[in-house]
PDB file of C-alpha atoms in Angstrom:
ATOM      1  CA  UNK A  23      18.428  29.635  -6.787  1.00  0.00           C
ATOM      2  CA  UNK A  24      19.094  27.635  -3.317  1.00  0.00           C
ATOM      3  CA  UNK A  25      16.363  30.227  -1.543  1.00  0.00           C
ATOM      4  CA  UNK A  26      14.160  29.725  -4.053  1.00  0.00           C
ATOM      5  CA  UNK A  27      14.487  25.772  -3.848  1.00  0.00           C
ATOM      6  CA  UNK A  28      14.408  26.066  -0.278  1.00  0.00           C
ATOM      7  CA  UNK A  29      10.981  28.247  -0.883  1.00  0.00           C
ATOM      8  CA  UNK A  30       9.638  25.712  -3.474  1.00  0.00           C
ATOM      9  CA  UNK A  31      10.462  23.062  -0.566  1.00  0.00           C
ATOM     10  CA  UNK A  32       8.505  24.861   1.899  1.00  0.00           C
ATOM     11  CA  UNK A  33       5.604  25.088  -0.068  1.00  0.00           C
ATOM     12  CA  UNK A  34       5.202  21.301  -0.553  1.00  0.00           C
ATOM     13  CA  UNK A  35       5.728  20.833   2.929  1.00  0.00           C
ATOM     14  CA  UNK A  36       2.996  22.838   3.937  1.00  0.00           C
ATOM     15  CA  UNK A  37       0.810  21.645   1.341  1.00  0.00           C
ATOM     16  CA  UNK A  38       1.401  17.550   2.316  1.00  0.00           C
ATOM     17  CA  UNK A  39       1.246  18.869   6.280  1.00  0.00           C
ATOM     18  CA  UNK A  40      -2.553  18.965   5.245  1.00  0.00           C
ATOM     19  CA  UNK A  41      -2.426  15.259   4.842  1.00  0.00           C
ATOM     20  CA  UNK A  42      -1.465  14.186   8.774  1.00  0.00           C
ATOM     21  CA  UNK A  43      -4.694  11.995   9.862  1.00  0.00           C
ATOM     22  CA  UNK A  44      -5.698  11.700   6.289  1.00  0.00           C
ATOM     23  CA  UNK A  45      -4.928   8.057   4.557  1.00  0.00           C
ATOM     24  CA  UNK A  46      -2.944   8.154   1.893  1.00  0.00           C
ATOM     25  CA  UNK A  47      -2.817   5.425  -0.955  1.00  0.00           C
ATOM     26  CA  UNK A  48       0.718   4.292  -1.587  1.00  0.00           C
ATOM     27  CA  UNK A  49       2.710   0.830  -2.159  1.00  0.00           C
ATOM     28  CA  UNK A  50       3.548  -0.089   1.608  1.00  0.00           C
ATOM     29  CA  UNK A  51       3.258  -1.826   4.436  1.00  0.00           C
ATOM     30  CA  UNK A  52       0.262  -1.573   6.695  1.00  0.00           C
ATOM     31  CA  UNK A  53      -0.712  -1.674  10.133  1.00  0.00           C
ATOM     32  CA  UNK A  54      -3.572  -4.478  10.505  1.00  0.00           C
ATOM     33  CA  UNK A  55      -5.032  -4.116  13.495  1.00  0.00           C
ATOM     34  CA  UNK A  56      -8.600  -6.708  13.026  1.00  0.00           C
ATOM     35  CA  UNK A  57      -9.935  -3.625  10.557  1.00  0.00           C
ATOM     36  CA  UNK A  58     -10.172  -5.124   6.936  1.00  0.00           C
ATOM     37  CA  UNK A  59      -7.238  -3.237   4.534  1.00  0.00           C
ATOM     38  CA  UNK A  60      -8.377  -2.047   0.593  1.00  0.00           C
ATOM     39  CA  UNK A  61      -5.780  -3.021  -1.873  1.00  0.00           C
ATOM     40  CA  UNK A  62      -5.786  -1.510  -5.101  1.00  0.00           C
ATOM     41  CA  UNK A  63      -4.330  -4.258  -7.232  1.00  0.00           C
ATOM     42  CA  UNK A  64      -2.751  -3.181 -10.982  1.00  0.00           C
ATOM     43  CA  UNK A  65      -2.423  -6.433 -12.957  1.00  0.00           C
ATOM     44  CA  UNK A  66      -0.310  -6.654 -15.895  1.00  0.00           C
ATOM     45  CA  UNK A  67      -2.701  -6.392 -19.143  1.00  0.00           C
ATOM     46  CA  UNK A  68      -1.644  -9.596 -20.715  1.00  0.00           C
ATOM     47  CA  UNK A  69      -2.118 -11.775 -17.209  1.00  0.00           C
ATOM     48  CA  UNK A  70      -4.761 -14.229 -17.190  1.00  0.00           C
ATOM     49  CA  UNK A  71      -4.457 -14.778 -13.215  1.00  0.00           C
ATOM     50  CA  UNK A  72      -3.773 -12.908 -10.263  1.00  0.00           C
ATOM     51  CA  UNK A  73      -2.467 -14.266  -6.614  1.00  0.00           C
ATOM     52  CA  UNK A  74      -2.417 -11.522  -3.693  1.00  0.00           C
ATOM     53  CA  UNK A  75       0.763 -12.588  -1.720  1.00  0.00           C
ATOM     54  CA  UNK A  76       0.874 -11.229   2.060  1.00  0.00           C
ATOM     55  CA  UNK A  77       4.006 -11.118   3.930  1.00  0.00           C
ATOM     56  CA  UNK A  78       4.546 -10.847   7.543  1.00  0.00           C
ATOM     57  CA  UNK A  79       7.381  -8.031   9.008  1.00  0.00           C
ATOM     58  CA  UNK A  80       9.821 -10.295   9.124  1.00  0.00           C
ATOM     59  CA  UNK A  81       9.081 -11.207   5.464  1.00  0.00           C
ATOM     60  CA  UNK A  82       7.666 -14.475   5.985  1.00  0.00           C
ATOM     61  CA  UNK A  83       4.977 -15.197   3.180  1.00  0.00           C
ATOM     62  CA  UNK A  84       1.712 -16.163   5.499  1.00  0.00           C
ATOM     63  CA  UNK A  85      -0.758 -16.156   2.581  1.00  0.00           C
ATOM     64  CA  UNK A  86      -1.404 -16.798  -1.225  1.00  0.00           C
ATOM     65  CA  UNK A  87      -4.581 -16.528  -2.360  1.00  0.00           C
ATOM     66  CA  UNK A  88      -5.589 -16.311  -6.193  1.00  0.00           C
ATOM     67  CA  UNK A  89      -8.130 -13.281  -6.554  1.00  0.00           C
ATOM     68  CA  UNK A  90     -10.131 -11.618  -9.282  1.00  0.00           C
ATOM     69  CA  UNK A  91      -8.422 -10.437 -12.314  1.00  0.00           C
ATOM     70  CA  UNK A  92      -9.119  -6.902 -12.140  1.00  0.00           C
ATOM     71  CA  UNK A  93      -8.377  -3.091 -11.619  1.00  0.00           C
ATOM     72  CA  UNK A  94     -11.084  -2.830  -8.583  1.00  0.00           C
ATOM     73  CA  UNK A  95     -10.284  -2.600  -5.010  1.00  0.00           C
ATOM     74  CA  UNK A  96     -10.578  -5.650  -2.707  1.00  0.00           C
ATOM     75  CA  UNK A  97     -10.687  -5.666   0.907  1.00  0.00           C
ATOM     76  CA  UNK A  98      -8.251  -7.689   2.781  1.00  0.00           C
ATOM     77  CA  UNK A  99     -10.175  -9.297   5.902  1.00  0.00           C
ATOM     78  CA  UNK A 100      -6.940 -10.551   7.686  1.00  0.00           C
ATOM     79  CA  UNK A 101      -7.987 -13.901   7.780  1.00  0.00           C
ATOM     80  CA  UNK A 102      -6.209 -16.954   7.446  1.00  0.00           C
ATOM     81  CA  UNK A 103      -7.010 -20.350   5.266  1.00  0.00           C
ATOM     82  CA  UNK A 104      -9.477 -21.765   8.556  1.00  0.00           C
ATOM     83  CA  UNK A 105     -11.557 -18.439   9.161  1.00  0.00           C
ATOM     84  CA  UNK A 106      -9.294 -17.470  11.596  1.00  0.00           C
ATOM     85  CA  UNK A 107      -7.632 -14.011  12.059  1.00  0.00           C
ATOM     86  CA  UNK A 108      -4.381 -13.006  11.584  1.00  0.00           C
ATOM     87  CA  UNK A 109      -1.909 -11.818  14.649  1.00  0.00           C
ATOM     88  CA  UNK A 110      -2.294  -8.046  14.507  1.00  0.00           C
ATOM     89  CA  UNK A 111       1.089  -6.235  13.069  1.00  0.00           C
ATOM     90  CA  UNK A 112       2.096  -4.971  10.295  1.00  0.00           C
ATOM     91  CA  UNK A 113       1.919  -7.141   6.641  1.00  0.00           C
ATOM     92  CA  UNK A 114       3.187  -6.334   3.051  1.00  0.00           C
ATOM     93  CA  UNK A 115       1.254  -7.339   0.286  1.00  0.00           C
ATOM     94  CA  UNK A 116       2.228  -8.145  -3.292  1.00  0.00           C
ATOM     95  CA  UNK A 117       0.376  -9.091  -6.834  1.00  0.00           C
ATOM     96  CA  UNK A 118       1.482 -11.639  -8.691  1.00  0.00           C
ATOM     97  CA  UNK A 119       0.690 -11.464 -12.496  1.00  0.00           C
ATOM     98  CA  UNK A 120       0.594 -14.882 -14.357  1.00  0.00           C
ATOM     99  CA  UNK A 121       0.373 -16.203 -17.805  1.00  0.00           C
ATOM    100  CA  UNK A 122      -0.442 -19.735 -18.583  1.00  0.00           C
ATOM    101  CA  UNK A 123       0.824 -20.836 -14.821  1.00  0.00           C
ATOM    102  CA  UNK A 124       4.107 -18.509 -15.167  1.00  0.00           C
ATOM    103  CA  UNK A 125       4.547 -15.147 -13.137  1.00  0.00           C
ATOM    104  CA  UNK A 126       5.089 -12.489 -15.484  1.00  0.00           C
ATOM    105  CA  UNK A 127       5.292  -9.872 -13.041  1.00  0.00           C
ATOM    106  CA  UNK A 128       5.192  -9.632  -9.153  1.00  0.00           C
ATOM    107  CA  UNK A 129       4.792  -6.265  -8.114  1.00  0.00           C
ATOM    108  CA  UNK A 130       4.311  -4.308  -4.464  1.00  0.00           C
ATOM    109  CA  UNK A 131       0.096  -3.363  -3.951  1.00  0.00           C
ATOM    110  CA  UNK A 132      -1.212   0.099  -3.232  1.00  0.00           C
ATOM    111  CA  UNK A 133      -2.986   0.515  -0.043  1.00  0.00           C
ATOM    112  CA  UNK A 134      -4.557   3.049   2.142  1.00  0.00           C
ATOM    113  CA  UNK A 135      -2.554   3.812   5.346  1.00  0.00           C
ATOM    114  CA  UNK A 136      -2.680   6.888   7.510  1.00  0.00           C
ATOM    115  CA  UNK A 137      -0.184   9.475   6.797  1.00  0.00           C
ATOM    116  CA  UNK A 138       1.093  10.334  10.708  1.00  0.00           C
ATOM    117  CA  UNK A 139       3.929  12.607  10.205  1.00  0.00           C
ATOM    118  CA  UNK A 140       5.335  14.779   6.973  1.00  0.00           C
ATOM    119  CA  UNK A 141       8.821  15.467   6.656  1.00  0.00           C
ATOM    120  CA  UNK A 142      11.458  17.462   4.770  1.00  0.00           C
ATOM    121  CA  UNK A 143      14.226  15.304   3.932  1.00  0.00           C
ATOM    122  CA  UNK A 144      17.160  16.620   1.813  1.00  0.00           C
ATOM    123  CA  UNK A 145      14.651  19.120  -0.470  1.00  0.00           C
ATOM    124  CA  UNK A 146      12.499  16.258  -0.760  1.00  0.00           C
ATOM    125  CA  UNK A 147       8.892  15.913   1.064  1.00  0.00           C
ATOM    126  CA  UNK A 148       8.414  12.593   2.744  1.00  0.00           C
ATOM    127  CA  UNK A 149       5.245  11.096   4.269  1.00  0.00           C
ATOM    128  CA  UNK A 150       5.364   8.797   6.805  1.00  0.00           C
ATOM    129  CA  UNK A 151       2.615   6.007   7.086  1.00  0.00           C
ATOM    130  CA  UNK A 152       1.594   4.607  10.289  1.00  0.00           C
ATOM    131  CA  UNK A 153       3.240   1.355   9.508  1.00  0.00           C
ATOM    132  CA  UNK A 154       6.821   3.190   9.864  1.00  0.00           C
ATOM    133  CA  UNK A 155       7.355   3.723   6.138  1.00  0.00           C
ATOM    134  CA  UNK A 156       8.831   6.747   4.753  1.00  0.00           C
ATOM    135  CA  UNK A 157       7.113   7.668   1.248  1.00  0.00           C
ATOM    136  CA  UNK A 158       8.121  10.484  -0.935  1.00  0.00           C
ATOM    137  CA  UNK A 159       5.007  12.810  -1.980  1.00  0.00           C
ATOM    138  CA  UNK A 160       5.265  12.218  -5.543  1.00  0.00           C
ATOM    139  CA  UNK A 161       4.968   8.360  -5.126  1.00  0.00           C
ATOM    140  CA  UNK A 162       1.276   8.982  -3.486  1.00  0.00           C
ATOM    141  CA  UNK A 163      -1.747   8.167  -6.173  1.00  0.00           C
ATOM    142  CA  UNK A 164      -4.705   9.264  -3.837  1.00  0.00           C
ATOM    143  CA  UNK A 165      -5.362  10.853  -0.963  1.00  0.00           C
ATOM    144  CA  UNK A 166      -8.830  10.328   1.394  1.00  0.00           C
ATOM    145  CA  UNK A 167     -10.149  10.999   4.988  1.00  0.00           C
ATOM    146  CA  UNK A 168      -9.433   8.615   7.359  1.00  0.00           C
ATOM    147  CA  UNK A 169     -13.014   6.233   8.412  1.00  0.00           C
TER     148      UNK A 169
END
């Protein structure tokens, strides 16, 4: 049974090694480098607003902007309240679900990020996004080439 785990394993490996250079879609930080970033917000079906928080790396909340209740990507320009861009770095960014002015839910956005590196980690097949993050296979929701 451990060989054919160890087999199984494998196989996922090579199958996710396709994915290096591809972007996967996944709830984690990105690398902004001036290039605008799709989101893929998920609001919660009873909401009746939406605000797209974005966090710096240290965690520092450097923008809240209400946006369109829906399903449908959005591109993040990087731009703060003036016009003006954001530093380049790497940013988290979260949806806030409200009802009547109260946040029913505030939950991490999916994002495409480039998959530089896949990894066996303990049986388990990791991805790892150019932003640093480690993501296990089975948390990705879409794959695409890289623009």
């Amino acid at each position: 049974l451990v060989s054919l785990a160890a087999q199984m394993g494998g196989v996922g490996l090579t199958q996710a090694a396709q994915w290096v250079g591809m972007e996967a879609r996944v709830a984690a930080p990105a690398v902004f480098d001036g290039s605008p970033i799709t989101l893929a917000p998920n609001p919660v079906a009873n909401a009746d607003q939406t605000r797209l928080i974005v966090k710096d790396a240290s965690g520092n909340q450097v923008q809240a902007n209400e946006i369109n209740m829906s399903s449908e990507q959005i591109e993040w320009a990087g731009i703060d309240q003036s016009g003006n861009p954001l530093p380049n770095g790497t940013y988290s960014f979260e949806l806030e679900s409200l009802q009547d002015g109260k946040v029913l839910a505030t939950t991490p956005m999916e994002l495409y990020s480039e998959i530089i590196e896949v990894r066996g980690e303990g049986g388990v097949t990791v991805l790892i996004t150019e932003a640093g993050s480690k993501v296990d296979v089975t948390d990705i929701s879409a794959v695409r080439r890289a623009d």
